Amino acid sequence: AYDPTNGYLYVTNYYSDSVAVINPSTNQVIGRIQVGKHPYGIVYDPANGYLYVTDSGHHTVSVINPSTNQVIANISVGSEPKGIAYDPTNGYIYVADYNCDIVSVINTSSNKVIANISVGCGPWGVVYDPSNGYLYVTSTFCDTVCVIDPSTNKVIGEIEVRGCCPKGIAYDPNNGYISV
């Protein structure tokens, strides 16, 4: 994740249970932040300036204040959180939980889970599409991508993808496509 306020990059280190802080001007690691077990996904919230990290082996999301590089909160979610995305229209964080087949919705004002959305089987990656306001979640064991309308927190469709076990997902602002 990139923090535009300080210009640093933050990278999860799965096996060392930490987040590396990188200064892209020098391409040097300038610090490490200890988080929960097996951090996987990370996202920056421009509304509050915090970073949210899925701790896939600890059943939590760590909240980091990048001005101090300290964890300021831990939010309990499902048993194996993986992908994470920020929705700028409502200010919520969406966390794909691989084992529970849900996407947890976190209100960043209170740092509490306010909803759980049932999705496919083995949700892994999640991305927000600003062109239509929907969230897309890879469903690893169903070979689908679930489409969520965040205004209702409901799955409104599924897209079958060819291949096996889709995990990563990204939005391309140049062409408006979602790549899986």
mmCIF file of C-alpha atoms in Angstrom:
data_model
loop_
_atom_site.group_PDB
_atom_site.id
_atom_site.type_symbol
_atom_site.label_atom_id
_atom_site.label_comp_id
_atom_site.label_asym_id
_atom_site.label_seq_id
_atom_site.Cartn_x
_atom_site.Cartn_y
_atom_site.Cartn_z
ATOM 1 C CA ALA A 1 0.000 0.000 0.000
ATOM 2 C CA TYR A 2 1.114 3.559 -0.663
ATOM 3 C CA ASP A 3 0.639 6.399 1.838
ATOM 4 C CA PRO A 4 0.487 9.690 -0.106
ATOM 5 C CA THR A 5 0.880 11.695 3.114
ATOM 6 C CA ASN A 6 4.414 10.488 3.871
ATOM 7 C CA GLY A 7 5.268 8.989 0.470
ATOM 8 C CA TYR A 8 6.173 5.570 1.898
ATOM 9 C CA LEU A 9 5.249 2.083 0.726
ATOM 10 C CA TYR A 10 4.036 -0.577 3.153
ATOM 11 C CA VAL A 11 4.543 -4.275 2.347
ATOM 12 C CA THR A 12 3.279 -7.249 4.347
ATOM 13 C CA ASN A 13 5.832 -9.890 5.363
ATOM 14 C CA TYR A 14 3.824 -13.091 5.764
ATOM 15 C CA TYR A 15 6.375 -15.203 7.636
ATOM 16 C CA SER A 16 7.893 -12.496 9.832
ATOM 17 C CA ASP A 17 4.511 -11.164 11.037
ATOM 18 C CA SER A 18 5.441 -7.625 10.114
ATOM 19 C CA VAL A 19 4.929 -4.793 7.658
ATOM 20 C CA ALA A 20 8.023 -3.305 6.015
ATOM 21 C CA VAL A 21 8.145 0.462 5.568
ATOM 22 C CA ILE A 22 9.931 1.397 2.340
ATOM 23 C CA ASN A 23 11.157 4.804 1.247
ATOM 24 C CA PRO A 24 10.683 4.684 -2.555
ATOM 25 C CA SER A 25 13.125 7.589 -3.068
ATOM 26 C CA THR A 26 15.988 5.426 -1.819
ATOM 27 C CA ASN A 27 14.461 1.947 -2.311
ATOM 28 C CA GLN A 28 15.422 1.169 1.283
ATOM 29 C CA VAL A 29 13.490 -0.478 4.113
ATOM 30 C CA ILE A 30 13.388 2.183 6.820
ATOM 31 C CA GLY A 31 11.344 0.326 9.414
ATOM 32 C CA ARG A 32 9.241 -2.680 10.367
ATOM 33 C CA ILE A 33 5.913 -2.788 12.171
ATOM 34 C CA GLN A 34 4.941 -5.945 14.083
ATOM 35 C CA VAL A 35 1.359 -7.030 13.380
ATOM 36 C CA GLY A 36 -0.657 -10.228 13.892
ATOM 37 C CA LYS A 37 0.311 -13.642 12.552
ATOM 38 C CA HIS A 38 0.728 -14.056 8.774
ATOM 39 C CA PRO A 39 -0.194 -10.594 7.441
ATOM 40 C CA TYR A 40 -1.488 -10.862 3.899
ATOM 41 C CA GLY A 41 -3.493 -7.941 2.509
ATOM 42 C CA ILE A 42 -2.989 -4.239 3.137
ATOM 43 C CA VAL A 43 -4.917 -1.114 2.158
ATOM 44 C CA TYR A 44 -4.635 2.620 2.856
ATOM 45 C CA ASP A 45 -7.687 4.596 3.999
ATOM 46 C CA PRO A 46 -7.308 8.185 2.740
ATOM 47 C CA ALA A 47 -10.196 9.398 4.919
ATOM 48 C CA ASN A 48 -8.445 8.687 8.231
ATOM 49 C CA GLY A 49 -4.877 8.131 7.017
ATOM 50 C CA TYR A 50 -4.594 4.649 8.528
ATOM 51 C CA LEU A 51 -3.423 1.347 7.058
ATOM 52 C CA TYR A 52 -5.460 -1.836 7.484
ATOM 53 C CA VAL A 53 -3.675 -5.210 7.399
ATOM 54 C CA THR A 54 -5.303 -8.656 7.300
ATOM 55 C CA ASP A 55 -3.630 -10.993 9.798
ATOM 56 C CA SER A 56 -4.590 -14.288 8.146
ATOM 57 C CA GLY A 57 -3.220 -16.454 10.961
ATOM 58 C CA HIS A 58 -4.554 -14.321 13.787
ATOM 59 C CA HIS A 59 -8.216 -13.734 12.778
ATOM 60 C CA THR A 60 -7.814 -9.963 12.926
ATOM 61 C CA VAL A 61 -7.229 -6.802 10.958
ATOM 62 C CA SER A 62 -4.456 -4.628 12.389
ATOM 63 C CA VAL A 63 -4.921 -0.865 12.137
ATOM 64 C CA ILE A 64 -1.657 1.063 11.717
ATOM 65 C CA ASN A 65 -1.124 4.777 12.226
ATOM 66 C CA PRO A 66 1.619 5.528 9.656
ATOM 67 C CA SER A 67 2.625 8.754 11.398
ATOM 68 C CA THR A 68 3.860 6.686 14.372
ATOM 69 C CA ASN A 69 4.242 3.279 12.653
ATOM 70 C CA GLN A 70 2.306 1.727 15.533
ATOM 71 C CA VAL A 71 -0.649 -0.658 15.602
ATOM 72 C CA ILE A 72 -3.474 1.321 17.206
ATOM 73 C CA ALA A 73 -6.260 -1.279 17.030
ATOM 74 C CA ASN A 74 -7.029 -4.901 16.223
ATOM 75 C CA ILE A 75 -10.395 -5.763 14.703
ATOM 76 C CA SER A 76 -11.703 -9.327 15.059
ATOM 77 C CA VAL A 77 -12.925 -10.812 11.775
ATOM 78 C CA GLY A 78 -13.402 -14.365 10.429
ATOM 79 C CA SER A 79 -10.880 -17.157 10.747
ATOM 80 C CA GLU A 80 -8.584 -16.469 7.761
ATOM 81 C CA PRO A 81 -8.776 -12.941 6.325
ATOM 82 C CA LYS A 82 -6.927 -12.508 3.023
ATOM 83 C CA GLY A 83 -7.819 -9.728 0.565
ATOM 84 C CA ILE A 84 -8.838 -6.232 1.624
ATOM 85 C CA ALA A 85 -10.244 -3.187 -0.177
ATOM 86 C CA TYR A 86 -11.390 0.345 0.641
ATOM 87 C CA ASP A 87 -14.630 1.823 -0.708
ATOM 88 C CA PRO A 88 -14.313 5.628 -0.895
ATOM 89 C CA THR A 89 -18.064 6.168 -1.371
ATOM 90 C CA ASN A 90 -18.965 4.881 2.099
ATOM 91 C CA GLY A 91 -15.545 4.834 3.794
ATOM 92 C CA TYR A 92 -15.780 1.147 4.669
ATOM 93 C CA ILE A 93 -13.145 -1.569 4.474
ATOM 94 C CA TYR A 94 -14.070 -4.944 2.950
ATOM 95 C CA VAL A 95 -12.192 -8.079 4.040
ATOM 96 C CA ALA A 96 -12.402 -11.427 2.211
ATOM 97 C CA ASP A 97 -12.369 -14.329 4.670
ATOM 98 C CA TYR A 98 -11.114 -17.500 3.047
ATOM 99 C CA ASN A 99 -12.377 -20.029 5.626
ATOM 100 C CA CYS A 100 -15.722 -18.496 6.537
ATOM 101 C CA ASP A 101 -16.936 -17.730 2.980
ATOM 102 C CA ILE A 102 -17.760 -14.166 3.970
ATOM 103 C CA VAL A 103 -16.686 -10.622 3.322
ATOM 104 C CA SER A 104 -16.560 -8.603 6.543
ATOM 105 C CA VAL A 105 -17.534 -4.937 6.348
ATOM 106 C CA ILE A 106 -15.581 -2.652 8.706
ATOM 107 C CA ASN A 107 -16.756 0.821 9.640
ATOM 108 C CA THR A 108 -13.492 2.775 9.902
ATOM 109 C CA SER A 109 -15.046 5.389 12.212
ATOM 110 C CA SER A 110 -15.583 2.809 14.935
ATOM 111 C CA ASN A 111 -13.159 0.069 13.741
ATOM 112 C CA LYS A 112 -15.970 -2.461 14.152
ATOM 113 C CA VAL A 113 -17.424 -5.095 11.825
ATOM 114 C CA ILE A 114 -20.904 -3.899 10.885
ATOM 115 C CA ALA A 115 -21.886 -6.672 8.445
ATOM 116 C CA ASN A 116 -20.823 -10.014 7.013
ATOM 117 C CA ILE A 117 -21.701 -10.788 3.406
ATOM 118 C CA SER A 118 -21.948 -14.462 2.386
ATOM 119 C CA VAL A 119 -19.999 -15.077 -0.824
ATOM 120 C CA GLY A 120 -18.950 -18.101 -2.908
ATOM 121 C CA CYS A 121 -16.429 -20.553 -1.553
ATOM 122 C CA GLY A 122 -12.967 -19.562 -0.441
ATOM 123 C CA PRO A 123 -13.050 -15.775 -1.012
ATOM 124 C CA TRP A 124 -9.513 -14.468 -1.425
ATOM 125 C CA GLY A 125 -9.037 -11.241 -3.362
ATOM 126 C CA VAL A 126 -11.266 -8.169 -3.268
ATOM 127 C CA VAL A 127 -11.186 -4.963 -5.298
ATOM 128 C CA TYR A 128 -13.328 -1.838 -5.601
ATOM 129 C CA ASP A 129 -14.364 -0.603 -9.067
ATOM 130 C CA PRO A 130 -14.861 3.184 -8.956
ATOM 131 C CA SER A 131 -16.528 3.251 -12.375
ATOM 132 C CA ASN A 132 -19.622 1.364 -11.155
ATOM 133 C CA GLY A 133 -19.183 1.396 -7.357
ATOM 134 C CA TYR A 134 -19.148 -2.400 -7.027
ATOM 135 C CA LEU A 135 -16.768 -4.729 -5.222
ATOM 136 C CA TYR A 136 -15.446 -7.860 -6.899
ATOM 137 C CA VAL A 137 -14.364 -10.872 -4.836
ATOM 138 C CA THR A 138 -12.554 -13.947 -6.146
ATOM 139 C CA SER A 139 -14.134 -17.199 -5.025
ATOM 140 C CA THR A 140 -11.227 -19.636 -5.078
ATOM 141 C CA PHE A 141 -13.039 -22.982 -4.963
ATOM 142 C CA CYS A 142 -16.022 -21.993 -7.118
ATOM 143 C CA ASP A 143 -13.920 -20.494 -9.956
ATOM 144 C CA THR A 144 -16.094 -17.387 -9.865
ATOM 145 C CA VAL A 145 -15.950 -13.714 -9.020
ATOM 146 C CA CYS A 146 -18.786 -12.444 -6.839
ATOM 147 C CA VAL A 147 -20.104 -8.933 -7.480
ATOM 148 C CA ILE A 148 -21.160 -6.997 -4.358
ATOM 149 C CA ASP A 149 -23.243 -3.830 -4.271
ATOM 150 C CA PRO A 150 -21.879 -1.991 -1.209
ATOM 151 C CA SER A 151 -25.010 0.166 -0.945
ATOM 152 C CA THR A 152 -26.967 -2.970 0.053
ATOM 153 C CA ASN A 153 -24.095 -5.290 1.109
ATOM 154 C CA LYS A 154 -25.562 -7.982 -1.122
ATOM 155 C CA VAL A 155 -24.108 -10.197 -3.838
ATOM 156 C CA ILE A 156 -25.763 -9.087 -7.079
ATOM 157 C CA GLY A 157 -24.039 -11.463 -9.467
ATOM 158 C CA GLU A 158 -21.350 -14.018 -10.153
ATOM 159 C CA ILE A 159 -18.929 -14.170 -13.037
ATOM 160 C CA GLU A 160 -17.533 -17.541 -14.039
ATOM 161 C CA VAL A 161 -13.796 -17.443 -14.683
ATOM 162 C CA ARG A 162 -11.887 -20.062 -16.609
ATOM 163 C CA GLY A 163 -9.007 -21.734 -14.834
ATOM 164 C CA CYS A 164 -8.477 -22.995 -11.373
ATOM 165 C CA CYS A 165 -8.544 -21.254 -8.016
ATOM 166 C CA PRO A 166 -8.711 -17.509 -8.820
ATOM 167 C CA LYS A 167 -7.041 -15.473 -6.083
ATOM 168 C CA GLY A 168 -5.571 -12.137 -7.154
ATOM 169 C CA ILE A 169 -7.774 -9.411 -8.605
ATOM 170 C CA ALA A 170 -7.102 -5.845 -9.762
ATOM 171 C CA TYR A 171 -8.911 -2.888 -11.331
ATOM 172 C CA ASP A 172 -7.270 -1.135 -14.299
ATOM 173 C CA PRO A 173 -8.316 2.545 -14.401
ATOM 174 C CA ASN A 174 -6.991 2.935 -17.963
ATOM 175 C CA ASN A 175 -9.522 0.582 -19.527
ATOM 176 C CA GLY A 176 -12.008 -0.008 -16.677
ATOM 177 C CA TYR A 177 -11.415 -3.767 -16.687
ATOM 178 C CA ILE A 178 -11.107 -6.132 -13.767
ATOM 179 C CA SER A 179 -8.250 -8.622 -14.140
ATOM 180 C CA VAL A 180 -8.245 -11.963 -12.279
#
